[in-house]
Short mmCIF file of C-alpha atoms in Angstrom, two decimals:
data_model
loop_
_atom_site.label_atom_id
_atom_site.label_comp_id
_atom_site.label_asym_id
_atom_site.label_seq_id
_atom_site.Cartn_x
_atom_site.Cartn_y
_atom_site.Cartn_z
CA MET A 27 -98.60 -60.44 -65.10
CA SER A 28 -98.55 -59.92 -61.35
CA GLY A 29 -98.14 -56.37 -60.05
CA ALA A 30 -96.60 -57.56 -56.79
CA PRO A 31 -93.11 -56.19 -56.17
CA PRO A 32 -90.23 -58.58 -56.51
CA LYS A 33 -89.20 -60.40 -53.37
CA ARG A 34 -86.05 -59.10 -51.75
CA THR A 35 -83.38 -61.65 -50.94
CA ALA A 36 -82.85 -61.79 -47.20
CA PRO A 37 -79.31 -61.04 -46.09
CA THR A 38 -77.31 -63.94 -44.83
CA PRO A 39 -76.53 -64.11 -41.12
CA THR A 40 -72.90 -63.18 -42.02
CA GLU A 41 -74.10 -60.07 -43.84
CA GLU A 42 -76.34 -59.14 -40.96
CA GLY A 43 -73.48 -59.65 -38.51
CA GLN A 44 -71.09 -57.42 -40.49
CA GLY A 45 -73.74 -54.72 -40.69
CA ALA A 46 -74.09 -54.78 -36.92
CA LEU A 47 -70.31 -54.83 -36.50
CA VAL A 48 -69.84 -51.81 -38.76
CA ALA A 49 -72.68 -49.95 -36.91
CA GLY A 50 -70.95 -50.71 -33.64
CA LEU A 51 -67.57 -49.57 -34.94
CA LEU A 52 -69.02 -46.30 -36.16
CA GLU A 53 -70.78 -45.74 -32.78
CA LEU A 54 -67.50 -46.37 -31.02
CA ALA A 55 -65.64 -43.98 -33.35
CA HIS A 56 -68.19 -41.20 -32.80
CA ALA A 57 -68.03 -41.65 -29.04
CA LEU A 58 -64.19 -41.50 -29.03
CA GLY A 59 -64.33 -38.51 -31.41
CA ASP A 60 -66.84 -36.51 -29.39
CA PRO A 61 -65.18 -33.05 -29.03
CA ALA A 62 -66.50 -32.73 -25.41
CA ARG A 63 -64.32 -35.59 -24.38
CA ASP A 64 -60.92 -34.25 -25.52
CA LEU A 65 -59.84 -37.68 -26.78
CA ALA A 66 -59.16 -36.94 -30.48
CA ILE A 67 -59.63 -34.08 -32.93
CA LEU A 68 -59.38 -33.78 -36.76
CA GLY A 69 -57.93 -36.98 -38.19
CA GLU A 70 -56.41 -38.26 -34.92
CA GLY A 71 -56.94 -41.79 -33.70
CA ASN A 72 -58.41 -44.89 -35.22
CA VAL A 73 -60.60 -47.92 -34.41
CA SER A 74 -60.85 -51.51 -35.52
CA ALA A 75 -62.89 -54.63 -34.96
CA ALA A 76 -62.36 -58.35 -35.79
CA CYS A 77 -64.87 -59.90 -38.19
CA GLY A 78 -64.42 -63.42 -36.93
CA ASP A 79 -63.30 -64.78 -40.32
CA GLY A 80 -59.66 -63.71 -40.50
CA THR A 81 -60.50 -60.18 -41.57
CA PHE A 82 -61.09 -56.94 -39.69
CA TRP A 83 -62.47 -53.47 -40.27
CA VAL A 84 -60.20 -50.45 -39.58
CA LYS A 85 -60.55 -46.74 -39.98
CA ALA A 86 -59.30 -45.44 -43.32
CA SER A 87 -56.38 -43.04 -43.57
CA GLY A 88 -57.28 -39.37 -43.18
CA SER A 89 -60.81 -39.83 -41.85
CA SER A 90 -62.18 -38.35 -38.63
CA LEU A 91 -63.46 -40.40 -35.71
CA ARG A 92 -66.16 -37.83 -34.99
CA THR A 93 -67.66 -38.00 -38.46
CA LEU A 94 -66.66 -41.49 -39.57
CA ARG A 95 -68.96 -43.04 -42.22
CA PRO A 96 -69.11 -46.58 -43.73
CA PRO A 97 -67.12 -45.60 -46.89
CA GLU A 98 -64.31 -44.50 -44.60
CA LEU A 99 -63.75 -48.04 -43.27
CA SER A 100 -61.46 -50.55 -44.82
CA ARG A 101 -61.71 -54.31 -44.51
CA VAL A 102 -58.39 -56.05 -44.56
CA ARG A 103 -57.06 -59.63 -44.24
CA LEU A 104 -55.30 -60.14 -40.89
CA GLU A 105 -52.81 -62.74 -42.17
CA ALA A 106 -51.84 -60.50 -45.10
CA VAL A 107 -50.95 -57.63 -42.74
CA LEU A 108 -49.03 -59.85 -40.29
CA ASN A 109 -47.12 -61.41 -43.21
CA LEU A 110 -46.24 -57.91 -44.43
CA LEU A 111 -44.96 -57.04 -40.98
CA ALA A 112 -42.84 -60.17 -40.97
CA ARG A 113 -41.03 -58.91 -44.08
CA ALA A 114 -39.86 -55.75 -42.38
CA PRO A 115 -37.91 -53.54 -42.95
CA LEU A 116 -39.84 -52.29 -45.99
CA SER A 117 -39.87 -49.06 -47.90
CA GLU A 118 -42.90 -46.69 -47.61
CA GLU A 119 -43.86 -47.66 -51.11
CA ALA A 120 -43.77 -51.39 -50.25
CA VAL A 121 -45.89 -50.75 -47.18
CA ALA A 122 -48.51 -48.78 -49.14
CA ALA A 123 -48.63 -51.47 -51.83
CA GLY A 124 -48.83 -54.28 -49.25
CA LEU A 125 -51.74 -52.64 -47.37
CA PHE A 126 -53.57 -52.16 -50.65
CA GLU A 127 -53.11 -55.84 -51.43
CA ALA A 128 -54.41 -56.76 -47.97
CA LEU A 129 -57.80 -55.20 -48.72
CA THR A 130 -60.66 -57.67 -49.17
CA ASP A 131 -62.09 -55.26 -51.73
CA PRO A 132 -59.81 -53.05 -53.89
CA THR A 133 -62.52 -50.33 -53.90
CA HIS A 134 -62.17 -49.79 -50.14
CA ALA A 135 -60.34 -46.70 -48.93
CA LYS A 136 -56.65 -46.75 -48.07
CA PRO A 137 -56.22 -48.28 -44.61
CA SER A 138 -54.68 -46.21 -41.79
CA VAL A 139 -50.92 -46.47 -41.32
CA GLU A 140 -51.75 -47.83 -37.89
CA THR A 141 -53.31 -50.93 -39.46
CA PHE A 142 -50.23 -52.88 -38.37
CA LEU A 143 -50.80 -51.92 -34.75
CA HIS A 144 -54.50 -52.99 -34.98
CA ALA A 145 -53.53 -56.27 -36.62
CA LEU A 146 -51.11 -57.10 -33.82
CA CYS A 147 -53.66 -56.39 -31.11
CA LEU A 148 -56.48 -58.23 -32.84
CA GLY A 149 -54.23 -61.13 -33.71
CA ALA A 150 -53.16 -61.37 -30.05
CA GLY A 151 -56.73 -61.81 -28.86
CA ALA A 152 -58.48 -58.45 -28.70
CA ALA A 153 -61.81 -58.17 -30.50
CA TRP A 154 -62.05 -54.37 -30.59
CA VAL A 155 -59.33 -51.69 -30.55
CA GLY A 156 -59.50 -47.93 -29.98
CA HIS A 157 -56.55 -45.58 -30.39
CA THR A 158 -56.92 -41.94 -29.24
CA HIS A 159 -54.80 -38.94 -28.23
CA PRO A 160 -56.42 -37.74 -24.97
CA VAL A 161 -55.25 -34.34 -23.87
CA ALA A 162 -54.90 -35.27 -20.17
CA ALA A 163 -53.05 -38.55 -20.91
CA ASN A 164 -50.76 -36.89 -23.40
CA ALA A 165 -49.96 -34.13 -20.83
CA LEU A 166 -48.27 -36.89 -18.89
CA LEU A 167 -46.98 -38.99 -21.80
CA CYS A 168 -45.39 -36.00 -23.42
CA SER A 169 -43.70 -34.91 -20.12
CA ARG A 170 -40.36 -35.95 -18.76
CA LEU A 171 -42.23 -38.53 -16.62
CA GLY A 172 -43.68 -40.26 -19.77
CA ALA A 173 -45.67 -43.43 -18.87
CA GLU A 174 -44.09 -43.79 -15.44
CA PRO A 175 -47.02 -42.33 -13.40
CA PHE A 176 -49.40 -44.94 -14.83
CA PHE A 177 -47.35 -47.78 -13.30
CA GLY A 178 -48.83 -46.92 -9.95
CA HIS A 179 -52.56 -47.05 -9.32
CA VAL A 180 -54.24 -44.26 -7.38
CA PHE A 181 -57.87 -45.51 -7.25
CA PRO A 182 -59.59 -48.91 -7.56
CA ASP A 183 -61.75 -48.41 -10.62
CA ALA A 184 -58.66 -47.91 -12.80
CA VAL A 185 -57.54 -51.42 -11.73
CA VAL A 186 -60.97 -52.92 -12.53
CA VAL A 187 -61.29 -51.25 -15.97
CA CYS A 188 -57.72 -50.83 -17.16
CA GLY A 189 -56.12 -53.90 -15.55
CA PRO A 190 -53.37 -54.23 -12.98
CA GLU A 191 -50.70 -52.74 -15.21
CA PRO A 192 -50.55 -51.11 -18.62
CA ALA A 193 -48.10 -51.86 -21.42
CA ALA A 194 -45.93 -48.96 -22.62
CA LEU A 195 -43.64 -47.91 -25.38
CA PRO A 196 -41.34 -44.96 -25.90
CA TYR A 197 -41.95 -42.72 -28.95
CA ILE A 198 -41.58 -44.58 -32.19
CA ASP A 199 -42.57 -43.43 -35.66
CA PRO A 200 -46.19 -44.57 -36.21
CA GLY A 201 -46.56 -47.34 -38.74
CA LEU A 202 -44.28 -50.30 -39.32
CA GLU A 203 -41.56 -49.34 -36.84
CA LEU A 204 -44.12 -48.89 -34.04
CA ALA A 205 -45.70 -52.28 -34.84
CA ILE A 206 -42.28 -54.05 -34.62
CA ALA A 207 -41.75 -52.61 -31.15
CA LEU A 208 -45.33 -53.41 -30.15
CA ARG A 209 -44.90 -57.07 -31.21
CA GLU A 210 -42.03 -57.36 -28.73
CA GLU A 211 -43.94 -55.51 -25.97
CA LEU A 212 -46.98 -57.76 -26.34
CA THR A 213 -44.78 -60.83 -26.08
CA ARG A 214 -43.02 -59.45 -22.98
CA TYR A 215 -46.33 -58.45 -21.34
CA ARG A 216 -47.97 -61.82 -21.94
CA ALA A 217 -44.87 -63.58 -20.54
CA ARG A 218 -45.15 -61.56 -17.39
CA HIS A 219 -48.89 -61.38 -16.90
CA GLU A 220 -50.18 -64.39 -18.88
CA THR A 221 -52.74 -62.15 -20.52
CA LEU A 222 -53.17 -59.30 -23.01
CA PRO A 223 -52.92 -55.72 -21.72
CA LYS A 224 -56.09 -53.70 -21.73
CA LEU A 225 -54.25 -50.38 -21.95
CA LEU A 226 -51.22 -49.54 -24.07
CA LEU A 227 -49.40 -46.21 -23.46
CA LEU A 228 -47.39 -44.61 -26.32
CA GLU A 229 -45.18 -41.93 -25.06
CA ASN A 230 -45.38 -38.60 -26.97
CA HIS A 231 -48.32 -40.08 -28.91
CA GLY A 232 -51.44 -41.43 -27.18
CA ILE A 233 -53.17 -44.54 -25.79
CA VAL A 234 -54.62 -47.76 -27.19
CA ALA A 235 -57.48 -49.61 -25.55
CA LEU A 236 -57.88 -53.39 -26.24
CA GLY A 237 -61.24 -54.91 -25.41
CA ALA A 238 -63.64 -57.76 -25.93
CA SER A 239 -66.37 -55.32 -26.95
CA ALA A 240 -66.82 -51.80 -28.27
CA LYS A 241 -68.14 -50.76 -24.83
CA GLU A 242 -65.09 -52.15 -23.07
CA VAL A 243 -62.78 -50.13 -25.42
CA LEU A 244 -64.76 -47.00 -24.63
CA ASN A 245 -64.74 -47.76 -20.85
CA ILE A 246 -60.97 -48.30 -20.88
CA THR A 247 -60.34 -45.05 -22.77
CA LEU A 248 -62.61 -42.99 -20.55
CA MET A 249 -61.08 -44.49 -17.33
CA ALA A 250 -57.55 -43.90 -18.61
CA ASP A 251 -58.53 -40.29 -19.28
CA LYS A 252 -59.89 -39.94 -15.76
CA TRP A 253 -56.78 -41.65 -14.38
CA ALA A 254 -54.56 -39.14 -16.18
CA ARG A 255 -56.66 -36.19 -14.94
CA VAL A 256 -56.48 -37.45 -11.35
CA LEU A 257 -52.69 -37.93 -11.68
CA LEU A 258 -52.28 -34.43 -13.02
CA GLY A 259 -54.25 -33.11 -9.96
CA THR A 260 -52.08 -35.02 -7.56
CA TYR A 261 -48.90 -33.58 -9.02
CA ALA A 262 -50.31 -30.12 -8.39
CA LEU A 263 -50.76 -31.09 -4.73
CA GLY A 264 -47.40 -32.65 -3.88
CA GLY A 265 -47.53 -35.85 -5.98
CA PRO A 266 -49.60 -39.12 -6.19
CA ARG A 267 -50.11 -41.41 -3.22
CA PHE A 268 -50.10 -44.80 -4.99
CA LEU A 269 -52.02 -47.84 -3.80
CA PRO A 270 -49.68 -50.56 -2.42
CA PRO A 271 -48.96 -53.28 -5.02
CA GLU A 272 -50.55 -55.95 -2.82
CA GLU A 273 -53.75 -53.93 -2.65
CA VAL A 274 -53.77 -53.59 -6.48
CA ARG A 275 -53.38 -57.41 -6.78
CA ARG A 276 -56.19 -57.93 -4.33
CA ILE A 277 -58.53 -55.61 -6.24
CA ASP A 278 -57.64 -57.24 -9.57
CA ARG A 279 -58.41 -60.76 -8.20
CA ARG A 280 -61.55 -60.07 -6.17
CA LEU A 281 -64.56 -62.00 -7.37
CA ASP A 282 -66.95 -59.15 -7.06
CA GLU A 283 -64.62 -56.96 -9.12
CA HIS A 284 -64.41 -59.69 -11.81
CA TYR A 285 -68.21 -59.69 -11.93
CA ARG A 286 -68.28 -55.88 -12.23
CA ARG A 287 -65.52 -55.92 -14.84
CA ASN A 288 -67.50 -58.36 -17.00
CA ARG A 289 -70.70 -56.37 -16.60
CA LEU A 290 -68.97 -53.13 -17.57
CA ALA A 291 -67.55 -54.75 -20.68
CA ARG A 292 -71.00 -56.04 -21.74
CA GLU A 293 -73.13 -53.02 -20.77
CA GLY A 294 -70.81 -50.10 -20.74
CA GLU A 295 -72.08 -48.98 -17.27
CA GLN A 296 -69.86 -46.93 -15.02
CA GLY A 297 -69.84 -46.96 -11.18
#
C-alpha cells in the first residue's frame, strides 16, 4: 500500500476565478472601510462584483467593510433580483423572502438591503460597485445644496476619474424604493449621455461608484471625496469657480485623458 498522500483535485478555472474575485472584493471593501479615509464606519456601505455567469457577490447585511470576511459575502442570481424588483411594490416580508430565494446557496448570509441597487448597476454594465458614506461628500449632500455643487467641475482630475457629470437622486428610503428611482435615473442618464454614470450621488445618504475594476471603483470614490473636500473649501472662501462646460467636455474627450483614465482603472495609480 503506497504511503504517498492522495492527489488533490486541481480547482477548475471557474473556481480559481471566483477565488480571485472574492479576494479582490474583500480588498476593495477593506480599502473603502479604512477608518483613516472617512468613507464608512460600522456597518455602513457595501460592495459588489459581477461573476460573469449571471450571478454576483454582494456584502451581507450587517457586516463591516473594514473587517469583511468571505462568510460575510452573499452570491445571488442577478435575474432573480431584477425579477423581484419588477414585481414591486412588495412587502418587507416578500422582499426578504425574495432575496433569500435569489441566493445561489441557501447557507450564504442574508444579502444587504442594497442588493437591488447593486443588481441594477451591474445589470446596466458596471462590473464592480462600491457604496460609501464619505464625511466630506455627505456634508454637501446633507446640506440645502444637496447634489447641486457636483454638477459643476472645479478641477480636471474629477472629470477624468468621475466622468463629465454624476447621476443624482433625492433621499429615498434605501432598498426597493431607492432601486425603483435608480432604475429611472439610469435610463435618463443613458439617454442623455449614451453611457453609464461613474458616480451616483444619493442626497442625505452617500455615494455609489460604478467601475470596470475594483481599482476604478476605489479611484472614483477617493476622487469624489477629494472633490467634496475641495468644494467645501471653496464655499469657505466665497464659493466655487467652476470650469466652463466646454472645457469639461474638452477634458473628457481628450485622447491623452482617455489613456490616463484607462490606465488608472487598470492600475489604480493617481496623478
